[in-house]
Short mmCIF file of C-alpha atoms in Angstrom, two decimals:
data_model
loop_
_atom_site.label_atom_id
_atom_site.label_comp_id
_atom_site.label_asym_id
_atom_site.label_seq_id
_atom_site.Cartn_x
_atom_site.Cartn_y
_atom_site.Cartn_z
CA MET A 10 -82.00 37.68 96.37
CA GLY A 11 -78.89 38.31 97.87
CA LEU A 12 -77.47 35.50 95.32
CA LEU A 13 -79.01 36.91 92.34
CA ILE A 14 -77.67 40.40 92.95
CA GLY A 15 -74.07 38.75 93.63
CA VAL A 16 -74.14 36.83 90.44
CA ALA A 17 -75.48 39.89 88.34
CA VAL A 18 -72.81 42.03 89.63
CA THR A 19 -70.16 39.38 89.25
CA ALA A 20 -71.27 38.81 85.80
CA VAL A 21 -71.09 42.51 84.86
CA ALA A 22 -67.72 42.97 86.59
CA ALA A 23 -66.08 39.98 84.65
CA THR A 24 -67.59 40.96 81.18
CA MET A 25 -65.98 44.55 81.68
CA ILE A 26 -62.68 42.96 82.88
CA VAL A 27 -62.71 40.64 79.77
CA ARG A 28 -63.28 43.76 77.71
CA SER A 29 -60.19 45.38 79.04
CA TYR A 30 -61.67 47.78 81.55
CA GLN A 31 -59.29 48.69 84.34
CA PRO A 32 -59.64 45.51 86.86
CA GLN A 33 -58.87 47.68 89.90
CA THR A 34 -61.68 50.07 89.27
CA VAL A 35 -64.13 47.49 88.16
CA LEU A 36 -63.68 45.57 91.27
CA LEU A 37 -63.67 48.58 93.56
CA VAL A 38 -67.05 49.85 92.05
CA ALA A 39 -68.75 46.24 91.94
CA GLY A 40 -67.78 46.11 95.66
CA LEU A 41 -69.10 49.52 96.54
CA ILE A 42 -72.36 48.65 94.88
CA LEU A 43 -72.61 45.36 96.59
CA LEU A 44 -71.97 47.28 100.06
CA ALA A 45 -74.43 50.14 99.22
CA LEU A 46 -77.18 47.52 98.03
CA THR A 47 -76.63 45.55 101.27
CA SER A 48 -77.10 48.51 103.52
CA LEU A 49 -80.42 49.52 101.51
CA LEU A 50 -81.93 46.13 101.00
CA PHE A 51 -80.69 44.14 104.18
CA PRO A 52 -80.21 46.65 106.77
CA ASP A 53 -79.87 44.16 109.40
CA HIS A 54 -76.41 43.11 107.62
CA SER A 55 -73.30 44.64 109.02
CA ILE A 56 -71.08 46.19 106.29
CA LEU A 57 -68.30 47.50 108.62
CA TYR A 58 -64.87 45.98 107.76
CA GLN A 59 -63.97 43.28 110.45
CA LYS A 60 -63.93 45.05 113.75
CA ALA A 61 -64.29 48.65 112.39
CA LYS A 62 -66.44 50.93 114.22
CA SER A 63 -69.28 52.65 112.52
CA THR A 64 -69.10 56.36 111.34
CA GLY A 65 -72.41 56.68 112.39
CA TRP A 66 -74.10 56.76 108.92
CA LYS A 67 -74.23 53.71 106.72
CA ALA A 68 -73.40 55.70 103.52
CA PHE A 69 -70.11 56.78 105.06
CA ASP A 70 -69.55 53.47 106.50
CA VAL A 71 -69.48 52.07 102.67
CA PHE A 72 -66.39 54.21 101.70
CA ALA A 73 -64.87 53.72 105.31
CA PHE A 74 -64.89 50.06 104.20
CA VAL A 75 -62.51 51.03 101.51
CA LYS A 76 -60.19 52.88 103.96
CA GLU A 77 -60.16 49.89 106.56
CA SER A 78 -59.34 47.53 103.70
CA LEU A 79 -56.40 49.92 102.55
CA ILE A 80 -54.93 50.12 106.15
CA THR A 81 -55.32 46.03 106.59
CA GLN A 82 -53.73 45.35 103.34
CA MET A 83 -51.01 47.99 103.27
CA SER A 84 -49.73 46.78 106.97
CA GLY A 85 -49.99 43.05 105.93
CA ILE A 86 -49.80 41.26 102.58
CA GLY A 87 -49.42 44.44 100.65
CA LEU A 88 -46.20 45.35 102.56
CA ILE A 89 -45.02 42.02 101.84
CA ILE A 90 -45.86 42.23 98.09
CA MET A 91 -44.02 45.59 97.66
CA ALA A 92 -40.88 44.27 99.69
CA SER A 93 -40.53 41.27 97.51
CA ALA A 94 -41.07 43.04 94.29
CA ALA A 95 -38.53 45.66 95.48
CA PHE A 96 -35.95 42.97 96.07
CA ALA A 97 -36.69 41.16 92.77
CA ASP A 98 -36.09 44.26 90.88
CA TYR A 99 -33.02 45.22 92.79
CA MET A 100 -31.67 41.79 91.99
CA ASP A 101 -32.37 42.32 88.46
CA HIS A 102 -30.66 45.82 88.18
CA VAL A 103 -27.46 44.46 89.85
CA GLY A 104 -27.40 41.45 87.52
CA ALA A 105 -27.78 38.91 90.14
CA THR A 106 -30.98 37.01 89.06
CA ALA A 107 -29.51 36.65 85.31
CA THR A 108 -26.29 35.31 86.82
CA MET A 109 -28.20 32.67 88.84
CA VAL A 110 -30.08 31.53 85.96
CA ARG A 111 -26.95 31.30 83.61
CA PHE A 112 -25.41 29.01 86.38
CA CYS A 113 -28.62 26.92 86.80
CA ILE A 114 -28.87 26.19 82.96
CA ARG A 115 -25.54 25.32 82.34
CA PRO A 116 -25.88 21.70 83.17
CA LEU A 117 -28.58 21.28 80.52
CA ARG A 118 -26.11 21.86 77.80
CA LEU A 119 -24.88 18.41 78.55
CA ILE A 120 -28.35 16.93 77.31
CA LYS A 121 -28.47 16.17 73.60
CA ALA A 122 -32.22 14.98 73.39
CA PRO A 123 -34.29 18.01 72.56
CA TYR A 124 -37.65 17.01 74.35
CA LEU A 125 -35.54 16.01 77.36
CA ILE A 126 -34.09 19.50 77.73
CA LEU A 127 -37.67 20.84 77.35
CA ALA A 128 -38.85 18.62 80.20
CA SER A 129 -35.63 19.33 82.32
CA GLY A 130 -35.82 23.01 81.53
CA TYR A 131 -39.51 23.03 82.89
CA VAL A 132 -38.56 21.38 86.12
CA LEU A 133 -35.43 23.95 86.60
CA GLY A 134 -37.64 27.02 85.60
CA GLN A 135 -40.40 25.97 88.11
CA CYS A 136 -37.84 25.67 90.87
CA LEU A 137 -36.45 29.15 89.74
CA HIS A 138 -39.87 30.60 90.29
CA ALA A 139 -39.50 30.13 93.90
CA ALA A 140 -36.40 32.76 94.01
CA ILE A 141 -37.69 34.97 91.30
CA PRO A 142 -41.33 35.66 92.29
CA SER A 143 -42.43 37.71 89.09
CA ALA A 144 -43.96 35.39 86.43
CA ALA A 145 -43.24 37.94 83.81
CA GLY A 146 -39.74 38.66 85.13
CA LEU A 147 -38.83 34.94 85.09
CA ALA A 148 -40.23 34.71 81.57
CA MET A 149 -38.03 37.62 80.38
CA LEU A 150 -34.84 36.14 81.97
CA LEU A 151 -35.45 32.70 80.43
CA LEU A 152 -35.96 34.25 77.06
CA VAL A 153 -32.85 36.02 77.10
CA THR A 154 -30.79 33.32 78.61
CA PHE A 155 -32.32 29.89 78.14
CA PHE A 156 -34.24 30.25 75.14
CA PRO A 157 -31.32 30.65 72.65
CA MET A 158 -29.28 27.85 74.25
CA MET A 159 -32.51 25.55 73.47
CA ILE A 160 -32.78 26.70 70.01
CA SER A 161 -29.08 25.98 69.38
CA LEU A 162 -29.62 22.63 70.90
CA GLY A 163 -32.26 21.69 68.56
CA VAL A 164 -35.79 22.66 70.14
CA SER A 165 -38.30 24.34 68.08
CA LYS A 166 -39.03 28.07 68.77
CA PRO A 167 -42.86 27.22 69.62
CA ALA A 168 -42.00 24.46 71.71
CA ALA A 169 -39.26 26.34 73.76
CA ALA A 170 -41.67 29.28 74.06
CA ALA A 171 -44.52 27.16 75.43
CA MET A 172 -42.08 25.70 77.89
CA ILE A 173 -41.15 29.09 79.38
CA ALA A 174 -44.85 30.08 79.60
CA LEU A 175 -45.26 26.97 81.78
CA CYS A 176 -42.50 27.68 84.05
CA SER A 177 -44.57 29.97 86.26
CA PHE A 178 -47.38 27.33 86.17
CA MET A 179 -47.42 27.35 90.10
CA ASP A 180 -46.37 30.27 92.02
CA LEU A 181 -44.35 28.85 94.71
CA GLY A 182 -42.23 29.78 97.76
CA PRO A 183 -42.46 32.47 100.68
CA ALA A 184 -41.47 35.12 98.13
CA VAL A 185 -44.41 35.11 96.00
CA GLY A 186 -47.63 37.32 96.78
CA THR A 187 -50.07 34.82 96.36
CA ALA A 188 -48.53 32.47 98.42
CA ASN A 189 -48.05 34.95 101.02
CA LEU A 190 -51.67 35.71 100.90
CA ALA A 191 -52.45 31.98 101.17
CA ALA A 192 -50.28 31.50 104.05
CA ARG A 193 -51.99 34.57 105.87
CA THR A 194 -55.28 33.72 104.97
CA ALA A 195 -54.87 30.20 106.24
CA GLY A 196 -53.08 31.43 109.51
CA ILE A 197 -49.75 29.89 109.11
CA PRO A 198 -46.30 31.20 108.54
CA PRO A 199 -45.20 31.38 104.81
CA ALA A 200 -42.22 29.09 105.24
CA VAL A 201 -44.49 26.40 106.76
CA TYR A 202 -46.92 26.79 104.07
CA PHE A 203 -44.57 26.34 101.41
CA VAL A 204 -42.67 23.17 103.03
CA GLN A 205 -45.72 21.31 104.49
CA ASP A 206 -48.54 22.37 102.16
CA GLN A 207 -47.09 23.34 98.65
CA ILE A 208 -44.08 21.06 98.18
CA PRO A 209 -46.04 17.61 99.12
CA VAL A 210 -48.27 18.64 96.15
CA VAL A 211 -46.31 20.43 93.50
CA VAL A 212 -43.63 17.58 93.45
CA TRP A 213 -46.27 15.33 91.89
CA VAL A 214 -47.65 18.24 89.78
CA ILE A 215 -44.13 19.02 88.37
CA ALA A 216 -43.43 15.45 87.49
CA VAL A 217 -46.79 14.99 85.61
CA VAL A 218 -46.22 18.28 83.51
CA ALA A 219 -42.78 17.45 82.77
CA ILE A 220 -43.87 14.08 81.26
CA LEU A 221 -46.88 15.50 79.41
CA MET A 222 -44.67 18.48 77.98
CA PHE A 223 -42.20 15.80 76.73
CA PHE A 224 -44.70 13.91 74.56
CA SER A 225 -47.14 16.73 73.66
CA ALA A 226 -44.24 18.94 72.40
CA ARG A 227 -43.08 16.05 70.12
CA TYR A 228 -46.78 15.36 69.07
CA PHE A 229 -47.04 19.16 68.02
CA ASP A 230 -43.66 19.40 66.42
CA GLY A 231 -44.44 16.10 64.33
CA ARG A 232 -47.83 17.66 63.20
CA SER A 233 -46.27 20.81 62.24
CA ASP A 234 -43.41 19.95 60.00
CA GLY A 235 -42.30 16.33 60.90
CA SER A 236 -39.03 17.53 62.59
CA ILE A 237 -37.70 19.86 65.03
CA VAL A 238 -36.83 23.14 63.67
CA GLN A 239 -33.09 23.95 64.34
CA ALA A 240 -31.47 27.08 64.30
CA PRO A 241 -28.04 28.39 64.43
CA PRO A 242 -26.52 29.06 67.96
CA GLU A 243 -27.20 32.56 69.26
CA PRO A 244 -25.76 34.41 71.99
CA ALA A 245 -27.97 35.16 75.00
CA ILE A 246 -29.02 38.64 75.69
CA GLY A 247 -28.99 38.27 79.36
CA GLU A 248 -25.46 37.01 79.23
CA GLN A 249 -24.25 39.93 77.21
CA ALA A 250 -26.05 42.48 79.36
CA SER A 251 -24.80 40.91 82.69
CA THR A 252 -21.26 39.47 82.01
CA ASP A 253 -19.92 42.10 84.58
CA ALA A 254 -21.81 40.53 87.62
CA PRO A 255 -19.56 38.51 89.54
CA GLY A 256 -20.11 34.64 89.82
CA PHE A 257 -21.04 34.80 93.58
CA TYR A 258 -23.92 37.28 92.74
CA ALA A 259 -25.93 33.99 91.97
CA LEU A 260 -26.31 33.47 95.64
CA LEU A 261 -27.85 36.87 96.48
CA PRO A 262 -31.48 36.12 95.18
CA LEU A 263 -31.59 33.12 97.31
CA VAL A 264 -30.68 34.90 100.69
CA PRO A 265 -34.44 35.92 101.59
CA ILE A 266 -35.72 32.49 100.92
CA THR A 267 -33.04 30.90 102.81
CA LEU A 268 -33.41 33.08 105.82
CA ILE A 269 -37.28 32.35 105.92
CA LEU A 270 -36.77 28.97 105.72
CA VAL A 271 -33.83 28.61 108.35
CA PHE A 272 -35.42 30.97 110.98
CA SER A 273 -38.98 29.62 110.91
CA PRO A 274 -40.82 26.84 113.12
CA LEU A 275 -39.14 24.32 110.73
CA LEU A 276 -35.62 24.78 111.70
CA VAL A 277 -34.66 27.41 114.31
CA SER A 278 -37.93 28.35 116.25
CA GLU A 279 -36.22 30.50 118.80
CA VAL A 280 -35.59 33.33 116.25
CA THR A 281 -38.21 34.42 113.72
CA MET A 282 -37.65 36.06 110.30
CA ASP A 283 -40.65 37.72 108.51
CA VAL A 284 -40.61 38.13 104.81
CA VAL A 285 -40.40 41.81 104.81
CA THR A 286 -37.46 41.65 106.84
CA ALA A 287 -35.73 39.15 105.01
CA MET A 288 -36.33 41.06 101.68
CA VAL A 289 -34.86 44.21 103.15
CA LEU A 290 -31.88 42.42 104.66
CA GLY A 291 -31.19 40.72 101.23
CA SER A 292 -31.44 44.11 99.29
CA VAL A 293 -28.90 45.50 101.93
CA MET A 294 -26.63 42.54 101.27
CA GLY A 295 -26.82 43.39 97.41
CA LEU A 296 -25.94 46.92 98.11
CA VAL A 297 -23.19 46.02 100.17
CA CYS A 298 -21.81 43.70 97.48
CA GLU A 299 -22.19 46.39 94.81
CA LEU A 300 -20.03 48.92 97.12
CA LEU A 301 -17.37 46.07 97.39
CA VAL A 302 -17.32 45.44 93.80
CA LYS A 303 -18.00 48.68 92.11
CA ARG A 304 -16.38 50.83 94.54
CA ASP A 305 -18.48 53.96 93.73
CA ILE A 306 -20.48 54.97 96.38
CA GLY A 307 -22.75 57.56 94.26
CA THR A 308 -23.27 55.20 91.53
CA VAL A 309 -24.18 52.36 93.98
CA PHE A 310 -26.32 54.39 96.04
CA LYS A 311 -28.27 55.94 93.16
CA GLY A 312 -28.94 52.38 91.81
CA PHE A 313 -30.50 51.39 95.14
CA GLN A 314 -33.34 53.94 94.10
CA VAL A 315 -34.72 51.02 92.19
CA PHE A 316 -35.77 49.34 95.40
CA PHE A 317 -38.01 52.28 96.34
CA ASN A 318 -39.28 52.88 92.75
CA SER A 319 -40.37 49.20 92.66
CA ILE A 320 -42.25 49.71 95.96
CA GLY A 321 -44.43 52.44 94.43
CA SER A 322 -45.05 50.68 91.32
CA SER A 323 -46.06 47.60 93.08
CA PHE A 324 -48.43 49.58 95.20
CA ALA A 325 -50.14 50.95 92.15
CA GLY A 326 -50.14 47.83 90.10
CA VAL A 327 -50.49 45.09 92.62
CA VAL A 328 -51.59 46.37 96.15
CA SER A 329 -54.26 48.39 94.73
CA LEU A 330 -55.74 45.37 92.95
CA LEU A 331 -55.68 43.43 96.22
CA VAL A 332 -57.55 46.05 98.15
CA CYS A 333 -60.04 46.43 95.30
CA ALA A 334 -60.42 42.58 95.15
CA ASP A 335 -60.89 42.51 98.87
CA VAL A 336 -63.70 45.14 98.78
CA PHE A 337 -65.52 43.17 95.98
CA ALA A 338 -65.20 39.60 97.84
CA GLN A 339 -66.26 41.28 100.95
CA GLY A 340 -69.07 42.84 99.40
CA LEU A 341 -70.19 39.43 98.02
CA GLU A 342 -69.85 37.86 101.46
CA VAL A 343 -71.92 40.50 103.21
CA ILE A 344 -74.76 40.76 100.81
CA GLY A 345 -75.24 36.99 101.28
CA ALA A 346 -74.26 35.34 98.17
CA VAL A 347 -71.37 33.32 99.78
CA GLY A 348 -73.54 32.13 102.65
CA TYR A 349 -76.36 30.95 100.32
CA MET A 350 -73.98 29.21 97.93
CA ILE A 351 -72.39 27.13 100.79
CA ASP A 352 -75.59 26.41 102.34
CA SER A 353 -76.79 25.08 98.83
CA VAL A 354 -73.72 22.95 98.71
CA ARG A 355 -74.36 21.33 102.14
CA ASN A 356 -78.11 20.86 101.68
CA ALA A 357 -77.09 18.82 98.72
CA GLY A 358 -75.19 16.61 100.62
CA PHE A 359 -71.92 17.77 99.03
CA GLY A 360 -68.71 18.10 101.31
CA ILE A 361 -65.85 20.55 101.50
CA ASN A 362 -64.05 18.70 98.54
CA VAL A 363 -66.94 19.71 96.07
CA MET A 364 -66.60 23.19 97.53
CA ALA A 365 -62.86 23.13 97.00
CA VAL A 366 -63.33 22.35 93.27
CA ILE A 367 -66.06 24.82 92.76
CA MET A 368 -63.88 27.66 94.30
CA THR A 369 -60.74 26.56 92.54
CA LEU A 370 -62.44 26.37 88.98
CA MET A 371 -63.84 29.86 89.84
CA VAL A 372 -60.29 31.14 90.28
CA GLY A 373 -59.00 29.17 87.49
CA VAL A 374 -61.56 30.45 84.94
CA THR A 375 -61.02 34.22 85.98
CA ALA A 376 -57.46 33.83 85.67
CA MET A 377 -57.77 32.29 82.12
CA ILE A 378 -60.16 35.07 80.96
CA THR A 379 -58.40 38.07 82.51
CA GLY A 380 -55.07 36.58 82.01
CA SER A 381 -53.89 37.59 85.69
CA GLY A 382 -53.38 34.93 88.38
CA VAL A 383 -53.01 37.65 90.87
CA ALA A 384 -56.33 39.26 90.22
CA ALA A 385 -58.14 35.82 90.11
CA PHE A 386 -56.88 34.77 93.77
CA PHE A 387 -56.99 37.95 95.32
CA ALA A 388 -60.59 38.23 94.19
CA PHE A 389 -61.63 34.90 95.84
CA SER A 390 -59.24 34.21 98.72
CA GLY A 391 -60.89 36.29 101.24
CA LEU A 392 -64.00 33.88 101.04
CA ALA A 393 -61.87 30.94 102.10
CA PRO A 394 -61.71 31.26 105.82
CA GLY A 395 -65.49 31.65 106.21
CA ILE A 396 -66.30 28.92 103.82
CA ALA A 397 -63.74 26.58 105.76
CA THR A 398 -65.25 27.53 109.08
CA LYS A 399 -68.51 26.62 108.06
CA PHE A 400 -67.47 23.13 106.90
CA GLY A 401 -65.18 22.61 110.17
CA VAL A 402 -61.91 22.22 108.17
CA SER A 403 -58.82 24.02 107.93
CA ALA A 404 -58.64 27.00 105.46
CA VAL A 405 -55.67 25.75 103.76
CA THR A 406 -57.97 22.95 102.54
CA LEU A 407 -59.50 25.61 100.16
CA VAL A 408 -56.68 27.94 99.92
CA LEU A 409 -54.00 25.69 98.38
CA PRO A 410 -55.69 24.46 95.38
CA MET A 411 -57.16 28.09 94.88
CA GLN A 412 -53.63 29.59 94.89
CA LEU A 413 -52.00 26.99 92.67
CA MET A 414 -54.93 27.34 90.40
CA ALA A 415 -54.15 31.06 89.84
CA GLY A 416 -51.02 30.53 88.10
CA MET A 417 -52.31 27.46 86.44
CA GLY A 418 -55.24 29.44 84.80
CA ARG A 419 -52.78 32.02 83.67
CA ALA A 420 -50.60 29.49 81.78
CA ILE A 421 -53.56 28.85 79.43
CA SER A 422 -54.90 32.19 78.86
CA PRO A 423 -54.19 33.85 75.21
CA VAL A 424 -54.30 37.31 76.87
CA SER A 425 -51.66 36.52 79.67
CA GLY A 426 -48.69 39.04 79.50
CA VAL A 427 -46.32 36.00 79.87
CA VAL A 428 -48.01 34.12 76.77
CA ILE A 429 -47.98 36.99 74.70
CA ALA A 430 -44.30 37.64 75.23
CA VAL A 431 -43.17 34.11 74.60
CA SER A 432 -45.53 33.90 71.62
CA LYS A 433 -43.50 36.77 70.06
CA ALA A 434 -40.12 34.99 70.91
CA GLY A 435 -41.63 31.83 69.32
CA ASP A 436 -42.78 33.19 66.11
CA CYS A 437 -46.37 32.20 66.67
CA SER A 438 -49.74 33.31 67.97
CA PRO A 439 -50.61 33.31 71.63
CA PHE A 440 -53.19 30.61 70.81
CA GLU A 441 -50.42 28.43 69.45
CA ILE A 442 -48.67 28.72 72.80
CA VAL A 443 -51.91 27.80 74.74
CA ARG A 444 -52.76 24.87 72.37
CA ARG A 445 -49.05 23.48 73.27
CA THR A 446 -49.55 24.38 77.29
CA ILE A 447 -53.18 23.10 77.56
CA ILE A 448 -52.48 19.32 77.63
CA PRO A 449 -49.64 19.54 80.52
CA SER A 450 -51.91 22.27 82.28
CA ILE A 451 -54.93 19.99 82.44
CA GLY A 452 -52.75 17.18 83.61
CA GLY A 453 -51.17 19.18 86.27
CA ILE A 454 -54.80 20.62 87.36
CA VAL A 455 -56.13 17.13 87.72
CA THR A 456 -52.97 16.02 89.57
CA MET A 457 -53.11 18.82 91.91
CA MET A 458 -56.95 18.45 92.72
CA LEU A 459 -56.35 14.68 93.16
CA ILE A 460 -53.31 14.97 95.67
CA ASN A 461 -55.14 17.63 97.80
CA TYR A 462 -58.17 15.47 97.89
CA LEU A 463 -56.12 12.53 99.18
CA ARG A 464 -54.29 14.60 101.54
CA ASN A 465 -57.50 16.00 103.34
CA GLY A 466 -59.54 12.65 103.00
#
């Protein structure tokens, strides 16, 4: 019965999200309904959040569950997400991110083959995503800096736009919110998760996606008009907007990720550097650089308010989603839907690899339907540790493919903000972008699942 209720509530919630109802509210209400039904129909099931104490009345315990989730997420992964977003926004404000992108794309001007530029540009953009955690922010930067250059070198607008949409195909690095949540869920430091778990998988995926992009772009361009659409050179808006940023600012976005990797069990284990501290330190370094360059304390201090404003907007947009998704996921678990699904898989003779495929596809389909990789992963990530424990494996076995799939599903979603934005630049519909991204995406998804299977036996 718990499974039927869980499936029914999930189906209604998914339908409402597809119809553009506010995801946070939908997930919160769905979670509260599951908790309330659990307390009524299965009184022997605990609806307390982790080790929380009861209020003395189950009706109040349902709402206390939300409070405990807020406390837990705000002091943990929520704080990391807010600090990372604040740092990223401040780097955008001072022009450091645009300066870094301009330096990175300069070598590509030497390439005269349009489709090779596309493949190389994807590899570069995917690597930049580790330092620029926002998928939308990365897309906007590439649209105003890299896109005009590609067009001037002979790349068709739809092909260039589709390539930019794929640059956030996988959310990589310790600065990315979903990667931090994955690391915390798996119980390992973000730097270790990035180096020991993400990199061994993504290097293969990046190679496959780049190769498939090379051939698929040439195929689609050939079908459209038989040739590559060339346009006259255009100045990049990003270059115009940030020409006053000194060249050394290009190093500032790399400060936190460098600190996190160096001061970790990978290198200097005697000193530890958590993500929030690294983001604050990197932002203060940016503030000091601004003071030295502009020598206007009032203007620079006022500009640093961007950091604090971003913390508030991140809570409203992302952390609230994390809390609501946590309540929903925990509701599915306490009502018994997850436990029944696990037992069914085990009784059928399937192992953890089949369960990993099921959970990963659930995240991918959700991301594709909603256009949000964050919402998809946050909704299901909390289920991974319990499932992994019942199968006797490490949580990272499940978490890694689920976390990577969140970005992959977003890349083939016509309602994704990134896809919609690049489609406008490419003078085509979002469905045309998805048509061009789906072949590299499927190749990347299959490669990711295969490598994860081989790594875990």
